[in-house]
XYZ file of C-alpha atoms in Angstrom:
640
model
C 3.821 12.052 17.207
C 7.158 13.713 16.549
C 7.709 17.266 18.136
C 7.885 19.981 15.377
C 11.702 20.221 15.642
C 11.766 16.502 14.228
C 9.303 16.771 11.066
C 10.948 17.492 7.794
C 10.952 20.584 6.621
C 9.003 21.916 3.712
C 10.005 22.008 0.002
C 10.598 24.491 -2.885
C 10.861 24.992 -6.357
C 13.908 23.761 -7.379
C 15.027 20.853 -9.898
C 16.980 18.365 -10.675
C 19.398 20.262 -12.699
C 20.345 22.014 -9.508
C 20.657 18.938 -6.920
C 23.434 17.597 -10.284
C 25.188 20.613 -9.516
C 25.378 20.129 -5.727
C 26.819 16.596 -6.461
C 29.023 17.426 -8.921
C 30.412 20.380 -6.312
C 29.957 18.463 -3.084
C 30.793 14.920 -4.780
C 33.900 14.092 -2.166
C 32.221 15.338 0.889
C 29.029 13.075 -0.031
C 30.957 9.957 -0.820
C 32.789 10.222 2.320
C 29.556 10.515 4.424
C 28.459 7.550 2.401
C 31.944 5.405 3.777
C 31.300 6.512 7.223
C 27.893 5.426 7.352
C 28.008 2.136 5.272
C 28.698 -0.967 7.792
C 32.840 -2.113 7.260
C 31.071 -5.933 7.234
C 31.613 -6.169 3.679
C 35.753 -4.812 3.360
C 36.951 -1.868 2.463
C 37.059 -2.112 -1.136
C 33.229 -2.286 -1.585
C 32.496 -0.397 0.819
C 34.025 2.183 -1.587
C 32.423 1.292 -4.827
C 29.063 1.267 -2.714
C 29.281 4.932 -1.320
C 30.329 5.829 -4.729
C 27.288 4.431 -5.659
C 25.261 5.819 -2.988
C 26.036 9.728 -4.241
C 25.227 8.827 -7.833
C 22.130 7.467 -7.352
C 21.021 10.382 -5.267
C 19.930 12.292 -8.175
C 17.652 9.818 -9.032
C 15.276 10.621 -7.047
C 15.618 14.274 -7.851
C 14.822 13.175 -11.834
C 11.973 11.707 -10.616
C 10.195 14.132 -8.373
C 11.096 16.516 -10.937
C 10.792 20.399 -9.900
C 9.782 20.990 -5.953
C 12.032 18.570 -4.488
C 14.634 19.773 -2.754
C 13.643 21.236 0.674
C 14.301 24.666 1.541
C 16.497 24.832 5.176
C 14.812 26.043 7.733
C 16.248 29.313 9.158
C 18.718 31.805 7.120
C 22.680 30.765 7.232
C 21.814 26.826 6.886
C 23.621 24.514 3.462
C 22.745 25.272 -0.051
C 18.953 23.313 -0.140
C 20.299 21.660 -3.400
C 23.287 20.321 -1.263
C 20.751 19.583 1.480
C 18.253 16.982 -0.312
C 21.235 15.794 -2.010
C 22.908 15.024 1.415
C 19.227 13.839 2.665
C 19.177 11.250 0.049
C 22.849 9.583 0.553
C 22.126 9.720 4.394
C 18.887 7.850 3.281
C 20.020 5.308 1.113
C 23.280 4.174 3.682
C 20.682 4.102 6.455
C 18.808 1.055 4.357
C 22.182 -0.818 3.340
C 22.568 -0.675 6.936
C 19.453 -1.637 8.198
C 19.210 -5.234 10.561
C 18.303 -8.416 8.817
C 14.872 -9.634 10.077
C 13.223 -12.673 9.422
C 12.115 -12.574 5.794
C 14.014 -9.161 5.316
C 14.128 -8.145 1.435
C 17.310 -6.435 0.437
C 16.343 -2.946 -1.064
C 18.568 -1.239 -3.748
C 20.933 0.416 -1.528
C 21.765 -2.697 0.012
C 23.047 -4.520 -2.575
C 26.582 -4.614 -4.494
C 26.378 -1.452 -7.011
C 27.129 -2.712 -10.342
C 28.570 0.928 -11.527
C 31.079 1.864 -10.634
C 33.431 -1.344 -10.802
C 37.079 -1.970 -11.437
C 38.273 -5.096 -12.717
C 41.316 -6.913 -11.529
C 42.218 -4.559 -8.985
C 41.279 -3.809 -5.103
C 40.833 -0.132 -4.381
C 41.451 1.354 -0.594
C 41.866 4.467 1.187
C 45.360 5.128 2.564
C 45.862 3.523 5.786
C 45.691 6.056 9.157
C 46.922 5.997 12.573
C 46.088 4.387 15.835
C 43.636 6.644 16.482
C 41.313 6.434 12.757
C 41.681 2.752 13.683
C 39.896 3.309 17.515
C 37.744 5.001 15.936
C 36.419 2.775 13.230
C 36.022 0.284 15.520
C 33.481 2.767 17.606
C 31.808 3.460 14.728
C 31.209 -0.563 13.540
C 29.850 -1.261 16.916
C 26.889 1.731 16.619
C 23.635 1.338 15.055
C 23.378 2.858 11.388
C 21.213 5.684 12.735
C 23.890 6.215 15.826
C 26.627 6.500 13.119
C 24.447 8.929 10.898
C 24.339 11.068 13.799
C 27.642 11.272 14.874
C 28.541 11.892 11.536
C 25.998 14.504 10.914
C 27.385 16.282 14.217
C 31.328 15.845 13.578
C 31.699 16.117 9.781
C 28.748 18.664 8.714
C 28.818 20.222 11.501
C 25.268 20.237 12.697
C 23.323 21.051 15.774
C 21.641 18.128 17.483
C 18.099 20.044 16.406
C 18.872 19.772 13.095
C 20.186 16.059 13.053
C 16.791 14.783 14.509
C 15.476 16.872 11.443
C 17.837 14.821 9.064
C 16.972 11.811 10.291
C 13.265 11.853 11.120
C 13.491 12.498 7.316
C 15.677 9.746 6.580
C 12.742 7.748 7.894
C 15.032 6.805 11.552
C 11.653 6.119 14.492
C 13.821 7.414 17.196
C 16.263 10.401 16.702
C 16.904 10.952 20.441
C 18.251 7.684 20.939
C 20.308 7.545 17.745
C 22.224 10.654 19.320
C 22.174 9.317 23.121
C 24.027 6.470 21.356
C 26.239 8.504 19.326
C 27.738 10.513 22.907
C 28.977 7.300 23.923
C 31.647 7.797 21.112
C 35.202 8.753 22.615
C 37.104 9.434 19.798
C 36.654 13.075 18.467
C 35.347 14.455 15.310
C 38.077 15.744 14.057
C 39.245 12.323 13.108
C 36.387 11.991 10.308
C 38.481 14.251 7.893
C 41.514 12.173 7.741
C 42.721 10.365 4.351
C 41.784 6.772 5.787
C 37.985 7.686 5.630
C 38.541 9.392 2.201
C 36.886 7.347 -0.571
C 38.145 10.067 -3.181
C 41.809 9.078 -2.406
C 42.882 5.727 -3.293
C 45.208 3.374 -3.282
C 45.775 0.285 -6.070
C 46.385 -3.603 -5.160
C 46.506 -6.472 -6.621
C 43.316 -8.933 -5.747
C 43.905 -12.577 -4.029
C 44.988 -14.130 -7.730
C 44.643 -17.455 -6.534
C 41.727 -17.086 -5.159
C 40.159 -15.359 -8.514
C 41.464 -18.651 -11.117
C 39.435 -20.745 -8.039
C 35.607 -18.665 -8.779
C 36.398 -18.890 -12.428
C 36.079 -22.629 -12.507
C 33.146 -22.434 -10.340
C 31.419 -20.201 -12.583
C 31.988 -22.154 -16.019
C 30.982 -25.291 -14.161
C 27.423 -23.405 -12.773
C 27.144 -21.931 -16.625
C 27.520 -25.451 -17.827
C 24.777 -26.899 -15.788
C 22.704 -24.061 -16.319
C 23.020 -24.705 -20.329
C 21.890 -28.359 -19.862
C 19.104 -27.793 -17.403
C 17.731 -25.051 -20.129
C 18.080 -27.925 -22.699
C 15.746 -30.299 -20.092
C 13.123 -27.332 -19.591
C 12.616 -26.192 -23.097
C 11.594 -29.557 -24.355
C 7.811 -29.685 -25.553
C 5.327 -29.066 -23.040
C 2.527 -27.411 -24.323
C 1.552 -24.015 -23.961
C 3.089 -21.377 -25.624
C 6.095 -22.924 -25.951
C 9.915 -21.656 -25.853
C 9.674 -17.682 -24.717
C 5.622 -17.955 -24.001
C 4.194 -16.706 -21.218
C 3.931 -19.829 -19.108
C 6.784 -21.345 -16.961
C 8.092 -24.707 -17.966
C 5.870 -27.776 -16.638
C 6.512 -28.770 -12.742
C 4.554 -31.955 -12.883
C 2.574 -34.728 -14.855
C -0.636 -34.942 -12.651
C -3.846 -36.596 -14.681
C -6.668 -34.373 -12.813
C -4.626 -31.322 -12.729
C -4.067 -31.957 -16.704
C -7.849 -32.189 -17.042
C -8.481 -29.057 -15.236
C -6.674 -26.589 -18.348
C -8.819 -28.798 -21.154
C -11.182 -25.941 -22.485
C -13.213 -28.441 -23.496
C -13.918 -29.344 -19.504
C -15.144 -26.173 -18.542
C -18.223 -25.917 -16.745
C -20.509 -23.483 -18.732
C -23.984 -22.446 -17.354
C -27.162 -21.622 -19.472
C -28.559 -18.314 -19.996
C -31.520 -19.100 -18.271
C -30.448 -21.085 -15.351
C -30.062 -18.265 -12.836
C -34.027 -18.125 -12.993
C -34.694 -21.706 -11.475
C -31.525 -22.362 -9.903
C -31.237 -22.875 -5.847
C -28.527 -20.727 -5.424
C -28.629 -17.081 -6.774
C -24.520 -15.846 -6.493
C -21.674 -16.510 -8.910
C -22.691 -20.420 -9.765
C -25.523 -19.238 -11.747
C -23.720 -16.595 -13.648
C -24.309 -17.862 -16.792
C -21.666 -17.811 -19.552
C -21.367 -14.685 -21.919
C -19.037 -12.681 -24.302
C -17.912 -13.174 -27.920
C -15.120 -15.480 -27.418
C -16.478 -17.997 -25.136
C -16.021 -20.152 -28.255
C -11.660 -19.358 -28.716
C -10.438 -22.276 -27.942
C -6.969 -21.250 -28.254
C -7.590 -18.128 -25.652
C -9.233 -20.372 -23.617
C -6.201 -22.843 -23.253
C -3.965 -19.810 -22.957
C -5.804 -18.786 -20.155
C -5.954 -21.991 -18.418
C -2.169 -22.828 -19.027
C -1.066 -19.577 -17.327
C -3.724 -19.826 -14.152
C -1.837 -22.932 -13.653
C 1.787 -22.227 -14.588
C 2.435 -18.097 -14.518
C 5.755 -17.258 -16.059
C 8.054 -13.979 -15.689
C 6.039 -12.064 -18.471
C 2.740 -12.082 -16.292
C 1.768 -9.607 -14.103
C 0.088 -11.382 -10.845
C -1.899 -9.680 -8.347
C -4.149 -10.897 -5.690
C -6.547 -10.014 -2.816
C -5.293 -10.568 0.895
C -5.743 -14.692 1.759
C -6.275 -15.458 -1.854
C -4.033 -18.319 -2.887
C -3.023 -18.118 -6.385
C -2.586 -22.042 -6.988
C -3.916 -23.232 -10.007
C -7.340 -24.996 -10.502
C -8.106 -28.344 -8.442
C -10.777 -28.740 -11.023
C -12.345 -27.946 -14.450
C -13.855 -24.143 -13.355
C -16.627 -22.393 -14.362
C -16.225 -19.894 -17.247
C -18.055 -16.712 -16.817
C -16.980 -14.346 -19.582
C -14.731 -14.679 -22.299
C -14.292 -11.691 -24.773
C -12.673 -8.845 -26.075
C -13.073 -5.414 -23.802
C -11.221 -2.384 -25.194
C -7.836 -3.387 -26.188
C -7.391 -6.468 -24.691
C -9.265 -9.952 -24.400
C -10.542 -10.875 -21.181
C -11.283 -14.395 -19.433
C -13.488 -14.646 -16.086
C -13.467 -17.729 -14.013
C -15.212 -18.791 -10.640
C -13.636 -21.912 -9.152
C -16.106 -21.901 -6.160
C -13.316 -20.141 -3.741
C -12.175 -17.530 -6.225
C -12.611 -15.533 -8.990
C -10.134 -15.138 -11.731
C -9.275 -12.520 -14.180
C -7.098 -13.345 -17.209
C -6.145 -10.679 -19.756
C -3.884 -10.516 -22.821
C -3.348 -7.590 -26.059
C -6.113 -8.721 -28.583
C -3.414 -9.663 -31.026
C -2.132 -12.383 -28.398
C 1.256 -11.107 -28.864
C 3.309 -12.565 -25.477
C 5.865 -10.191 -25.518
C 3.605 -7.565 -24.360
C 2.685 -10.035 -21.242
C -0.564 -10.475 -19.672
C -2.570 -9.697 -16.769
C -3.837 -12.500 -14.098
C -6.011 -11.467 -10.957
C -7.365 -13.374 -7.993
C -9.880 -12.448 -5.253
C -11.404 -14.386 -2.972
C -15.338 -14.521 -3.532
C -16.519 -17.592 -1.397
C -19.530 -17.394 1.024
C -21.390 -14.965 -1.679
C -25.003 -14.517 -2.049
C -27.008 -12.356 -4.272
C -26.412 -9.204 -2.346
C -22.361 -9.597 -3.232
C -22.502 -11.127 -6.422
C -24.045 -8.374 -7.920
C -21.208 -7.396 -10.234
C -17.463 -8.104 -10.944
C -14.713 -5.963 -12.820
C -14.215 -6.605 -16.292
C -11.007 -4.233 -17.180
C -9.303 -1.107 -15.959
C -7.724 0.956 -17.994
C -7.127 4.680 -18.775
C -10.763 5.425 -19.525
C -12.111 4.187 -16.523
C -13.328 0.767 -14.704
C -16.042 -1.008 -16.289
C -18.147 -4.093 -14.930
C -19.645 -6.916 -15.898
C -22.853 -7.411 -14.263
C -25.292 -10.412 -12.731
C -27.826 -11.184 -14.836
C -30.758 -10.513 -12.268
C -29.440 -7.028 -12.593
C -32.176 -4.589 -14.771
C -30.392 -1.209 -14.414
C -27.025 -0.018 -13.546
C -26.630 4.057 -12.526
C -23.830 5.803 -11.314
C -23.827 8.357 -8.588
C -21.399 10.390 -6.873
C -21.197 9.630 -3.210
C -20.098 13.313 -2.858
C -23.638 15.123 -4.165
C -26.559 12.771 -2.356
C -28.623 15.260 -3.995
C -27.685 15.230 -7.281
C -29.903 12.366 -9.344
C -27.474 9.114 -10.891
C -26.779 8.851 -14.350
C -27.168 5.876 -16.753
C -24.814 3.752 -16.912
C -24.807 1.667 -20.911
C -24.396 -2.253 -20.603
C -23.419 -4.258 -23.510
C -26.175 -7.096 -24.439
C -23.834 -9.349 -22.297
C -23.561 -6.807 -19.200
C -20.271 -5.247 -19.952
C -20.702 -1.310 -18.688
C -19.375 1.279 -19.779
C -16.673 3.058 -18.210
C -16.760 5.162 -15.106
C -13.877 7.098 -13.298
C -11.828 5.309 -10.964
C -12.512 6.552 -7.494
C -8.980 6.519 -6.040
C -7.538 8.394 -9.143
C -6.856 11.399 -7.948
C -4.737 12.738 -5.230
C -7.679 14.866 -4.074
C -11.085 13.803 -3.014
C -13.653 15.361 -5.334
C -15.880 13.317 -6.174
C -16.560 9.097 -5.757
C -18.436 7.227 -8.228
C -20.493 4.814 -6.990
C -22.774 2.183 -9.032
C -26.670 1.420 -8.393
C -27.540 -2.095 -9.142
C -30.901 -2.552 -9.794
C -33.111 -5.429 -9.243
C -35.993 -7.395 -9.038
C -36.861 -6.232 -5.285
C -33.830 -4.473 -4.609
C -31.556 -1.366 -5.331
C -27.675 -1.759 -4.301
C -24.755 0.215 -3.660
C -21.224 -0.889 -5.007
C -18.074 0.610 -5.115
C -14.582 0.207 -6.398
C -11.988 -0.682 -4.032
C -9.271 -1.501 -6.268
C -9.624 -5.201 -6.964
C -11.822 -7.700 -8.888
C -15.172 -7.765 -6.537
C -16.616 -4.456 -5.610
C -17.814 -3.520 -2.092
C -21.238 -3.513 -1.056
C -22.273 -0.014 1.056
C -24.768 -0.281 3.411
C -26.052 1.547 6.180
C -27.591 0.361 9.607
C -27.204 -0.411 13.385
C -24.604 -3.819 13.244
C -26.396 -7.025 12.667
C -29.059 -5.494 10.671
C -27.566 -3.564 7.849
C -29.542 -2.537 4.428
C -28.867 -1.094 1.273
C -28.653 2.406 1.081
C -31.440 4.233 -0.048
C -32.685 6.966 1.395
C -31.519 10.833 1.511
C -30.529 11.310 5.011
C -28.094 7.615 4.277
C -26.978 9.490 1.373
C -26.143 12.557 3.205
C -24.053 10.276 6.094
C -22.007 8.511 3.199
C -21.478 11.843 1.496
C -19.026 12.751 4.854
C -17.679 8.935 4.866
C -16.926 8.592 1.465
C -13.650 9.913 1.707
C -12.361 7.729 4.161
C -12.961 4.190 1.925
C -9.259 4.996 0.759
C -8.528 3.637 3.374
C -9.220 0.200 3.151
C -8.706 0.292 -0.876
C -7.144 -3.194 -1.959
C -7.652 -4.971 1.401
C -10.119 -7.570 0.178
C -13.352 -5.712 1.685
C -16.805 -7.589 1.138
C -18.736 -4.730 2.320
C -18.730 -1.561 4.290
C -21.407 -0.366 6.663
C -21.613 2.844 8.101
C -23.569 3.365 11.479
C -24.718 6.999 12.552
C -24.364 5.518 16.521
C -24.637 8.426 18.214
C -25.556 12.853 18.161
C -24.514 14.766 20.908
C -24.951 18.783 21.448
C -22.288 20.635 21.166
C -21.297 23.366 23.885
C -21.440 26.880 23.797
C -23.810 26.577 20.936
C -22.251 24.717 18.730
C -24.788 23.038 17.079
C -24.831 19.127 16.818
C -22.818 16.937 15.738
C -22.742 13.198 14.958
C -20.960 10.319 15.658
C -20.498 7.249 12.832
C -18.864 4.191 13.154
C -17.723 2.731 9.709
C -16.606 -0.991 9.668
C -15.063 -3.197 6.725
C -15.664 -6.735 6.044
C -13.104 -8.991 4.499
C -14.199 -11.711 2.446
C -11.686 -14.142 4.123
C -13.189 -12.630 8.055
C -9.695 -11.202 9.212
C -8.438 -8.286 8.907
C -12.047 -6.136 9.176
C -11.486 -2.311 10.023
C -13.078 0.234 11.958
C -12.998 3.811 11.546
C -15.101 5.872 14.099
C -15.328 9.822 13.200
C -16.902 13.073 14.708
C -18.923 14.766 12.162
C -19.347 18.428 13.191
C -21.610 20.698 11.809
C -20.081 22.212 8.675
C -21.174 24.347 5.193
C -19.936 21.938 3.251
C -22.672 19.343 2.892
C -19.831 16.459 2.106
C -17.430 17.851 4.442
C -15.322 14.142 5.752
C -15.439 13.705 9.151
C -12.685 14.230 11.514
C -11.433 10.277 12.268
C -11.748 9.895 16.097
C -10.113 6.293 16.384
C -9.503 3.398 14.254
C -9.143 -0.555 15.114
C -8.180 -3.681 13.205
C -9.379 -6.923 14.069
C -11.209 -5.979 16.753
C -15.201 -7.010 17.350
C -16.516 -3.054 17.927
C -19.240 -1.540 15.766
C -19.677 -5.531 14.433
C -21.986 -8.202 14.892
C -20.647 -9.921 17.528
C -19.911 -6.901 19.452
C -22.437 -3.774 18.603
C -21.091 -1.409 20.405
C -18.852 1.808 20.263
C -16.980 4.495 22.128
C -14.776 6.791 20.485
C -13.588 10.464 21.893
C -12.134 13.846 20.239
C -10.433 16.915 20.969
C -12.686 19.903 20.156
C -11.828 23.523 20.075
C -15.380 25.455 20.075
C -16.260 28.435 17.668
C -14.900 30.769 20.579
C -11.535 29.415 21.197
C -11.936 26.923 24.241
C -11.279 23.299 24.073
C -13.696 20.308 24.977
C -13.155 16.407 25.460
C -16.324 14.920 23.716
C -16.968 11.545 23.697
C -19.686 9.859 22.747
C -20.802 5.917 22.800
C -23.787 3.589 21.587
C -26.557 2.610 23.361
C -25.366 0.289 25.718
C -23.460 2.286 27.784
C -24.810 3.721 30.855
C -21.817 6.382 32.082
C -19.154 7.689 30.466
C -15.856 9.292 32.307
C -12.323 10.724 31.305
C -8.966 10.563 32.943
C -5.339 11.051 32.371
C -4.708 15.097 32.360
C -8.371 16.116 31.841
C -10.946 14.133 34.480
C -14.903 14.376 34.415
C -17.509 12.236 34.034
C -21.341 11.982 32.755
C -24.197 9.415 33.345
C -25.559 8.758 29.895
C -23.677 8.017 26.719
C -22.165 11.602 25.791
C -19.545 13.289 27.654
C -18.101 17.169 27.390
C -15.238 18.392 29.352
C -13.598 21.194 29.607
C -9.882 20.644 28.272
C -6.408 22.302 27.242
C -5.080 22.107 23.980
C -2.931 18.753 23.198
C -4.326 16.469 26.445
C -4.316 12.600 25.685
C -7.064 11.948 27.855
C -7.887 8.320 28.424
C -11.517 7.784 27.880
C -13.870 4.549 29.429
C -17.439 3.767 29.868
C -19.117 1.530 32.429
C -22.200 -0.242 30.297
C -25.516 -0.691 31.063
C -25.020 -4.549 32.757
C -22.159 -2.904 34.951
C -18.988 -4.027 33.113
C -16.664 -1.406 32.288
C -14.627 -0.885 28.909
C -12.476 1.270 27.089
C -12.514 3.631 23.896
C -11.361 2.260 20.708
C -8.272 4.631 19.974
């Protein structure tokens, strides 16, 4: 947690239109912090065109926040706020071309060679300084970029060291204090930061290395050459789409693989086989929609699964490869859904979503999505997503399923709605949970059954969740009021685990403790996410205090990853707050499951309690450490 001298400050109405002026005014000052702070590894001369670059592309982000983003300074007498985000945005943008090169480290924007501006057939320097510029550009190449952002910030604008943490907490740097420890190690003075040899305004004209220049031009007509005949190899016929199509050229000649993308070999299941068959999940789907006879969309579909060229737009769940079939798969829907035309397979492991424009046009591109589904049974295979667009998400359906509803998590009193299916189980649409920036409302839809009524939920990807409720090892569908009521305050918090590959999500009412000084009680919930693949699950404990609001979220108490609590394996839970009570005093509440036979507190505030609750008196900000000695005598620690 960063003190409040280090968070950014706030913003204000202001434009873009005013952050261009600031550049325009301010343009040599900002190109010469950009010099300063760019590393010298790549020469002089593009170390020019890049901080160039680095002040003209601050105003992009300006055009894109559009009005309320430039921050207002922070006390009367500080820089224009124009000049300020302006300044915020260079310092930004030369912190990332100077970031370290990790192990599978992507080059952002500001790291690469700017493409405007550019001069051809000459090399462009500042004039040459003194002994001393030359000390000191050597001090400055050996800092960190965040070290040389503050000693810039300090020597050339002039600021205090309060406000350079501010600058470059903002400019996303983890550790302002030792960016500026590193910075006083600096000898030379600031005073040298104004001369002409770090002015990238000033220049002088040279001649490039000629010979060197007639050597890359041979190189480059020889690569353009072999490009041109390797482009002749690859756009020989191949099937597909053929020369500008959607699929890349052909990588291999392999008989099965051929056979898997025959539309003729795909494995197509009765209407009526889901009622006999001995498994009831995504095998016994049986084949539906309007177009399960296109041959031609069929193939499409196949030949991009296997070979995905630049015009499609891949996504995937986490631990879903995206290899194409091993065999022929099975075809679960084919058919036209709003404005495009929609494929659904199931290769056992996966399901796949293929989508292109109705009119097949390939310049428009296609969609093609992946999620793990393996391990399902009829309690997860319930439903799968169909198409999301602007109207909403809609959802094909199992065919065991009678009745689809949709109700808002947010009102547990409020009755669900209808929800219309097409004869072949298409819904209709409903609003995308995760829409809005706010949290008014989540849409949730009730599958009905033979002998069963289930909860799903959009998280953002192919397979929706399954909600439940229930101690760990034992959880069931949601049903009644009062499980309505606790996922009414946890609703909320499934953002959090949007587009993580989550199977299903329980939520466990573990504990209710009394609060002091008549406070009324609250509760205690541990909420736990299941991956499909079985890494990655995530806990969320939270401290539900009494409230008006009847869908009030719950204050999150501690959070894991990975970890066994509030699971299966490990059914347990101990998580702790800070409380402040109606009249003003603070408390350390904790509260665990029902294993645990004590509970105590240490590390600023100390107490403990036999029993699973704890509540100790506390001052505002303590970081208590919180652990619990269980019921067979073992002793372990909150999840924080």
């Amino acid at each position: 947690m960063r003190p409040p001298s280090e968070l950014p400050p706030p913003v204000a109405p202001a434009d873009a239109e005013q952050a261009e002026a600031a550049l325009v005014e301010h343009y040599p000052r900002l190109v010469r912090i950009g010099y300063l702070l760019l590393p010298p590894s790549p020469g002089r001369t593009r170390r020019v065109f890049a901080a160039h670059a680095l002040a003209q592309r601050s105003l992009q982000a300006a055009h894109r926040a559009g009005p309320a983003a430039v921050p207002l300074p922070r006390r009367t007498g500080d820089a224009d706020p124009s000049y300020t985000y302006v300044r915020r945005q260079v310092l930004r943008r030369a912190l990332a071309a100077g970031c370290t090169r990790r192990p599978g480290w992507r080059p952002r924007r500001a790291a690469l060679p700017p493409v405007l501006p550019s001069a051809w057939g000459l090399r462009l320097l500042p004039h040459p300084g003194g002994a001393g510029e030359l000390a000191l550009e050597r001090e400055l190449a050996a800092l960190t970029a965040p070290a040389r952002a503050a000693f810039v910030l300090r020597g050339l604008e002039g600021l205090a060291d309060g406000e350079v943490r501010r600058e470059l907490a903002a400019a996303g740097v983890t550790d302002p204090h030792a960016a500026l420890t590193e910075a006083d190690g600096v000898r030379a003075g600031h005073a040298l930061l104004g001369s002409p040899e770090f002015d990238p305004c000033s220049l002088q004209a040279r001649p490039p290395d000629l010979p060197g220049r007639r050597r890359r031009a041979r190189t480059a007509l020889a690569a353009v050459a072999a490009l041109l005949v390797c482009g002749a190899l690859l756009g020989l016929p191949g099937g597909g789409w053929g020369h500008g199509g959607l699929t890349a050229p052909p990588y291999a000649r392999n008989p099965a693989s051929e056979a898997a993308l025959d539309p003729g070999a795909l494995h197509r299941v009765p209407a009526t086989y889901w009622r006999h068959s001995a498994r009831t999940d995504f095998t016994s789907w049986p084949t539906r929609g309007d177009r399960t006879q296109d041959t031609r969309l069929l193939r499409r579909a196949l030949a991009v699964w296997a070979r995905p060229g630049a015009g499609i737009r891949t996504s995937a769940t986490p631990g879903t490869p995206t290899g194409p079939p091993m065999g022929a798969p099975q075809l679960l829907y084919a058919g036209e859904v709003g404005d495009s035309a929609v494929v659904l397979f199931h290769d056992g492991l996966r399901v796949v979503r293929y989508a292109e424009p109705r009119n097949a046009d390939p310049a428009l591109g296609a969609a093609l999505d992946f999620a793990r589904v393996d391990g399902a049974d009829e309690a997860s295979s319930g439903a799968l997503l169909v198409a999301r667009t602007g109207d909403g998400v809609r959802y094909l359906t199992a065919p065991w399923v009678r009745e689809a509803r949709v109700r808002d998590l947010l009102t547990p009193d409020r009755a669900p709605r209808p929800l219309d299916r097409s004869p072949d189980g298409v819904t209709g649409p409903l609003a995308d949970p995760a829409a809005g920036s706010d949290c008014r409302s989540w849409e949730a839809v009730e599958l009905t059954g033979a002998t069963s009524v289930r909860l799903v939920t959009d998280l953002g990807e192919l397979a929706p969740a399954r909600l439940t409720s229930g101690a760990p090892g034992s959880p069931h569908d949601v049903t009644g009021r009062a499980e309505r009521e606790s996922w009414a305050h946890t609703a909320c918090l499934l953002r959090e685990v949007r587009a993580h590959g989550v199977r299903s999500v329980n939520s466990w009412a573990y504990a209710r403790q009394p609060l002091p000084e008549d406070g009324g009680t609250a509760r205690w919930l541990c909420t736990r996410a299941e991956t499909w693949r079985g890494a990655g699950s995530r806990v969320i404990a939270q401290f539900q205090a009494p409230s008006a609001r009847p869908a009030a979220p719950g204050a999150v108490a501690a959070r894991g990853e990975d970890v066994p609590e509030c699971g299966a394996r490990t059914p347990r839970v101990l998580a702790g707050v800070l409380w402040q009570s109606p009249g003003g005093r603070w408390y350390v509440l904790a509260a665990g499951s029902g294993q645990f036979a004590s509970l105590s507190t240490s590390g600023g505030v100390t107490g403990s309690a036999p029993g699973r609750l704890l509540a100790v008196p506390a001052a505002e900000g303590v970081r208590p450490r919180l652990g619990g000695r269980l019921k067979d005598g073992s002793r372990v620690v909150a999840l924080h």
